[in-house]
Amino acid sequence: MFPTFTSLLISVTEACHVGCSHCGFIGSTREREAEPEEMALWISQACSYGIPKMIFTGGEPFERLEVLAGGVRAGLAFGVEIGVFTSSYWGDSRERAKKTLSYVKGVTHLYLSSDTFHQRRVPYQYVFNVIEAANDVGVKNISICITYRDEGELALVKQQYARYGERLLFHADQVIPTQFQNTAIRETCRLPLSAKTDHYSCQCYLGTPIVNPNGDLISCHAGKAGAHADLRHLPYYLGNLRMNSFEEIMQTVRLRRDYQFLRTHGPKGVAQLFSISPNLTAELKRDRFSNCCDMCFAVLRTQAGRDALRTLLDDASIQEDIDLRLLFAFGDPPLADADGLDKTFAPSVLNPNGHLQGDK
């Protein structure tokens, strides 16, 4: 099966009553929820394709506990690993946390969002209760996921968990500024990265695509922006599971050079577009970014960024480079040998004149 993935994110819902001030879902008027039967079908298709781990996210997936439990059971039927993101809002006691975890028996990895934003609404003790309950029921892995504005803030959050020693894993990302945050947060976001390619890697989160509650399959975490916008005109969009099966979508996107460029060149490749498009910085109105995801999405959501990508993909040397990296980095067959190759974006979102739907 090509391409291959390490895991799949499944967004159970876009709703969350915690309402952290940094959250990209704030202000969303498109709260969506997957139906239990279709979510089980999507999971079954992804497991049959060969993805070894299902990770449930939101919003807050525990707000739809029965639906989440059904999704966990669907994944366990295939013997895959199961992870769940949560704010731990349901951990007001160790006993209640154990009871809640009993509904999702078989979870192997909990991702606990914990930072100064979440802990304004959810006491640290709730997170501690969930950790203790997870230990009681045998959850193998627990990650503390921290979104921070500066290194001092990150250190303060980590200090709260010093008592657990090496029992916990940590994952930290800087806040990505958006128009949905209040001015105080946006103004205090650190933007340490410029547009220079040497600030970025060819590797990123494309090994973990995301299914949004409406069935949209998106190449990476950028899919969460779908809470506010239609992403079908962006190169991150892979297809919709209400229209095609997971394998059918993969057969199509495997032939898309824009998607394979993102897989093989990652944020480092996207940063090349600044040298191609002199108008890109002006259109973005900034040239500094909080992390690689911030830079990549900021660029490719713009017309200038997508035009620059088309120009780059027409370069024969770039096409050859994509093929070599597919072969040697992923073990995938080169696009040069593929029939029906689509050189740029998914045909399903192209207008008759060849332009992307949604382009302004």
XYZ file of C-alpha atoms in Angstrom:
360
model
C 0.000 0.000 0.000
C 1.360 3.425 -0.953
C 1.632 5.858 0.742
C 2.164 4.435 4.226
C 1.309 6.089 7.547
C 2.303 5.654 11.178
C -1.142 6.598 12.540
C -4.456 8.250 11.749
C -6.147 11.065 13.668
C -9.928 10.777 13.888
C -11.760 13.907 15.002
C -14.842 12.724 16.906
C -16.237 16.231 17.302
C -15.207 19.858 16.965
C -17.089 20.795 20.135
C -15.331 21.406 23.460
C -16.826 23.228 26.426
C -13.416 24.011 27.980
C -12.814 26.843 25.508
C -9.094 27.544 25.913
C -8.096 31.013 24.747
C -5.446 29.740 22.296
C -7.673 27.149 20.627
C -8.202 27.196 16.867
C -11.810 26.064 17.295
C -12.851 29.230 19.151
C -15.481 31.076 17.156
C -16.228 28.118 14.903
C -19.764 28.177 13.554
C -19.302 24.760 11.962
C -19.215 22.363 14.881
C -19.504 18.948 13.244
C -19.838 15.440 14.553
C -19.254 12.099 12.876
C -22.071 9.576 13.063
C -21.084 6.446 15.034
C -21.655 4.038 12.141
C -19.686 6.034 9.588
C -16.827 6.655 12.010
C -16.582 2.887 12.627
C -16.538 2.378 8.853
C -13.766 4.932 8.352
C -11.691 3.289 11.072
C -12.224 -0.159 9.576
C -11.126 1.080 6.152
C -7.993 2.717 7.566
C -7.111 -0.396 9.578
C -7.658 -2.616 6.528
C -5.340 -0.295 4.581
C -2.653 -1.086 7.139
C -2.446 1.924 9.473
C -1.220 0.550 12.826
C -2.565 3.213 15.205
C -5.820 5.166 15.541
C -5.737 8.408 17.555
C -9.029 10.042 18.545
C -9.111 13.790 18.888
C -11.486 16.764 18.764
C -12.602 19.191 20.063
C -12.918 17.065 23.134
C -13.615 13.421 22.212
C -14.745 12.512 25.753
C -17.732 14.821 25.295
C -19.088 12.083 22.995
C -18.086 9.182 25.204
C -20.331 6.519 23.676
C -19.255 7.431 20.144
C -15.619 7.458 21.219
C -16.044 4.039 22.848
C -17.546 2.659 19.636
C -14.615 3.974 17.641
C -12.151 2.411 20.073
C -13.909 -0.944 19.721
C -13.766 -0.687 15.925
C -10.002 -0.184 16.066
C -9.441 -2.916 18.636
C -11.238 -5.388 16.370
C -8.237 -5.028 14.035
C -5.686 -5.214 16.836
C -4.276 -1.723 16.283
C -2.971 0.647 18.936
C -5.438 3.220 20.247
C -4.660 6.762 21.407
C -6.942 9.539 22.661
C -6.385 13.283 23.152
C -8.175 14.944 26.048
C -8.188 18.024 28.271
C -8.810 15.754 31.331
C -11.903 17.813 32.229
C -13.544 14.553 33.364
C -10.835 13.828 35.962
C -12.403 15.554 38.958
C -11.591 12.444 41.002
C -9.382 9.405 40.535
C -12.383 7.089 40.811
C -14.414 8.970 38.228
C -11.406 8.979 35.906
C -11.078 5.191 36.282
C -14.774 4.749 35.542
C -14.493 6.948 32.440
C -11.459 5.051 31.179
C -13.355 1.798 31.625
C -15.644 2.910 28.768
C -12.649 3.063 26.445
C -10.887 -0.072 27.632
C -8.035 -0.949 25.326
C -6.603 2.553 24.932
C -2.825 2.258 24.794
C -1.854 5.953 24.702
C -3.364 9.007 26.365
C -2.372 12.455 25.093
C -3.164 14.911 27.902
C -3.294 18.542 26.806
C -1.772 20.500 29.668
C -0.478 24.045 29.604
C -1.214 27.489 30.976
C -4.187 27.773 28.607
C -5.917 24.519 29.581
C -5.160 24.901 33.260
C -7.075 28.163 33.444
C -10.170 25.985 33.015
C -9.055 22.507 34.143
C -7.190 22.193 37.476
C -3.858 20.403 37.395
C -5.299 17.974 39.951
C -7.721 16.713 37.298
C -4.784 15.825 35.061
C -3.018 14.133 37.974
C -6.179 12.099 38.646
C -6.294 10.955 35.027
C -2.618 9.966 35.128
C -3.145 7.924 38.297
C -6.289 6.317 36.896
C -4.468 5.473 33.663
C -1.728 3.808 35.680
C -4.398 1.848 37.591
C -6.020 0.462 34.440
C -2.774 -0.245 32.615
C -2.546 2.428 29.921
C 0.985 1.935 28.606
C 1.843 5.437 27.393
C 0.901 8.886 28.659
C 2.040 12.041 26.869
C 1.725 15.554 28.260
C 1.082 17.834 25.282
C 2.105 21.411 25.975
C 1.376 24.495 23.917
C 3.532 27.373 25.122
C 4.433 30.984 24.355
C 7.985 30.994 25.706
C 10.540 28.662 27.256
C 9.782 29.868 30.777
C 6.135 28.933 30.397
C 7.128 25.502 29.072
C 9.454 24.893 32.030
C 6.755 25.844 34.549
C 4.304 23.342 33.082
C 6.879 20.534 32.960
C 7.767 21.231 36.587
C 4.215 20.324 37.601
C 4.882 16.750 36.472
C 8.327 16.257 37.985
C 6.841 13.837 40.536
C 6.253 11.267 37.774
C 9.879 11.062 36.706
C 10.284 9.155 33.451
C 6.774 7.696 33.573
C 5.496 10.455 31.260
C 6.340 11.472 27.723
C 6.312 15.146 26.707
C 5.445 16.839 23.447
C 5.657 20.609 23.161
C 4.765 23.105 20.424
C 4.725 26.864 20.384
C 1.410 28.662 19.990
C 0.482 29.333 16.382
C -1.075 32.812 16.168
C -4.517 32.976 14.550
C -7.246 35.580 14.179
C -9.385 33.567 16.589
C -7.141 34.313 19.569
C -7.333 37.427 21.660
C -4.855 40.212 20.957
C -2.845 39.557 24.121
C -2.026 36.006 23.052
C -1.172 36.947 19.481
C 1.119 39.740 20.619
C 3.001 37.491 23.035
C 3.512 34.604 20.596
C 7.196 34.092 19.883
C 8.031 33.849 16.194
C 11.593 32.484 16.202
C 11.718 31.136 12.652
C 12.314 33.146 9.506
C 11.528 31.962 5.982
C 15.035 30.564 5.418
C 15.060 26.921 4.360
C 17.820 25.999 6.812
C 15.374 26.596 9.683
C 13.220 23.670 8.572
C 13.350 19.935 8.039
C 12.008 17.704 5.282
C 10.130 15.744 7.947
C 6.833 16.716 9.574
C 3.429 15.304 10.537
C 2.375 13.949 7.142
C 2.744 10.449 8.550
C -0.442 11.132 10.515
C -3.344 12.392 8.380
C -6.592 13.497 10.016
C -10.233 12.671 9.381
C -12.525 15.588 10.184
C -16.057 14.886 11.466
C -17.541 15.668 8.035
C -15.408 12.929 6.438
C -12.745 15.206 4.959
C -9.398 13.435 4.914
C -6.553 15.940 5.293
C -2.842 15.197 4.998
C -1.826 16.468 8.454
C -2.808 18.491 11.519
C -3.585 21.430 9.228
C -6.946 19.728 8.811
C -8.121 21.239 12.095
C -8.367 24.563 10.270
C -11.397 22.983 8.598
C -13.408 24.122 11.606
C -13.417 27.577 10.029
C -12.802 27.116 6.324
C -13.281 24.842 3.336
C -9.889 23.224 2.729
C -10.694 21.480 -0.557
C -8.711 23.993 -2.609
C -5.523 23.433 -0.587
C -2.892 20.765 -1.328
C -3.492 19.265 2.128
C -6.925 18.021 1.057
C -6.920 14.339 0.100
C -10.607 13.485 -0.300
C -13.812 12.780 1.586
C -14.623 9.420 3.160
C -18.348 9.967 2.636
C -17.646 9.967 -1.100
C -14.796 7.469 -1.511
C -13.167 4.739 0.552
C -9.817 5.287 2.237
C -8.046 3.064 -0.288
C -9.709 4.786 -3.259
C -8.526 8.163 -1.968
C -5.001 6.836 -1.508
C -4.931 5.480 -5.058
C -5.713 8.987 -6.286
C -3.423 11.048 -4.054
C -0.475 8.710 -4.665
C -0.379 10.203 -8.162
C -0.514 13.816 -7.030
C 2.839 15.534 -7.279
C 1.837 18.351 -4.895
C 1.074 15.844 -2.130
C 4.193 13.812 -2.800
C 6.241 17.015 -2.705
C 4.915 17.694 0.795
C 5.758 14.116 1.829
C 9.278 14.171 0.429
C 10.326 17.800 0.989
C 8.179 18.866 3.950
C 8.393 22.368 5.453
C 11.907 22.801 4.065
C 10.481 22.449 0.566
C 7.645 24.875 1.279
C 10.169 27.451 2.514
C 11.744 27.314 -0.975
C 8.637 29.051 -2.299
C 9.757 32.380 -0.816
C 12.590 32.467 -3.343
C 10.163 31.782 -6.188
C 7.461 34.281 -5.263
C 8.630 37.821 -4.440
C 5.031 38.704 -3.478
C 4.677 35.980 -0.882
C 5.980 37.874 2.140
C 3.816 40.883 1.281
C 0.723 38.700 0.959
C 1.437 37.026 4.299
C 2.146 40.397 5.956
C 4.875 38.693 8.007
C 8.113 36.783 7.569
C 8.419 35.154 11.002
C 6.742 31.971 12.234
C 6.237 30.074 15.466
C 7.021 26.642 14.021
C 7.152 24.659 10.781
C 3.373 24.046 10.693
C 2.703 27.769 11.093
C 4.965 28.570 8.142
C 3.676 25.801 5.881
C -0.024 26.539 6.339
C 0.477 30.308 6.196
C 2.171 29.920 2.809
C -0.072 27.358 1.128
C -3.342 28.955 2.165
C -2.424 31.942 -0.033
C -2.839 32.238 -3.790
C 0.789 33.366 -4.114
C 2.001 30.313 -2.237
C -0.011 27.879 -4.343
C 1.075 29.588 -7.569
C 4.701 29.293 -6.470
C 4.167 25.611 -5.723
C 2.789 25.020 -9.223
C 5.836 26.739 -10.704
C 8.196 24.639 -8.614
C 6.447 21.384 -9.539
C 6.904 22.152 -13.254
C 10.685 22.004 -12.744
C 12.025 18.705 -14.128
C 14.777 18.579 -11.499
C 12.201 18.857 -8.699
C 10.142 16.085 -10.296
C 13.225 13.874 -10.409
C 14.068 14.757 -6.813
C 10.550 13.785 -5.667
C 10.912 10.418 -7.409
C 14.316 9.722 -5.868
C 13.109 10.577 -2.380
C 9.975 8.466 -2.800
C 12.128 5.512 -3.760
C 14.936 5.821 -1.241
C 13.203 7.467 1.745
C 9.825 5.726 1.569
C 10.299 2.711 -0.668
C 7.459 3.974 -2.885
C 7.450 3.620 -6.679
C 8.450 6.788 -8.573
C 5.761 8.982 -10.085
C 7.570 8.949 -13.413
C 6.396 5.343 -13.878
C 2.768 6.021 -12.913
C -0.131 6.056 -15.362
C -2.662 8.860 -14.983
C -0.263 11.117 -13.070
C -1.790 14.391 -11.931
C 1.117 16.828 -11.840
C -0.362 19.299 -9.418
C -3.613 19.287 -7.467
C -6.472 16.810 -7.082
C -8.641 16.751 -10.248
C -11.778 16.672 -8.096
C -11.198 20.277 -7.041
C -10.109 21.727 -10.386
C -12.387 23.955 -12.412
C -12.624 23.384 -16.189
C -10.136 26.207 -16.748
C -7.561 24.362 -14.651
C -7.740 26.683 -11.647
C -8.462 25.490 -8.139
C -11.949 25.919 -6.783
C -11.911 28.561 -4.081
C -8.992 30.512 -5.515
C -9.484 34.237 -5.164
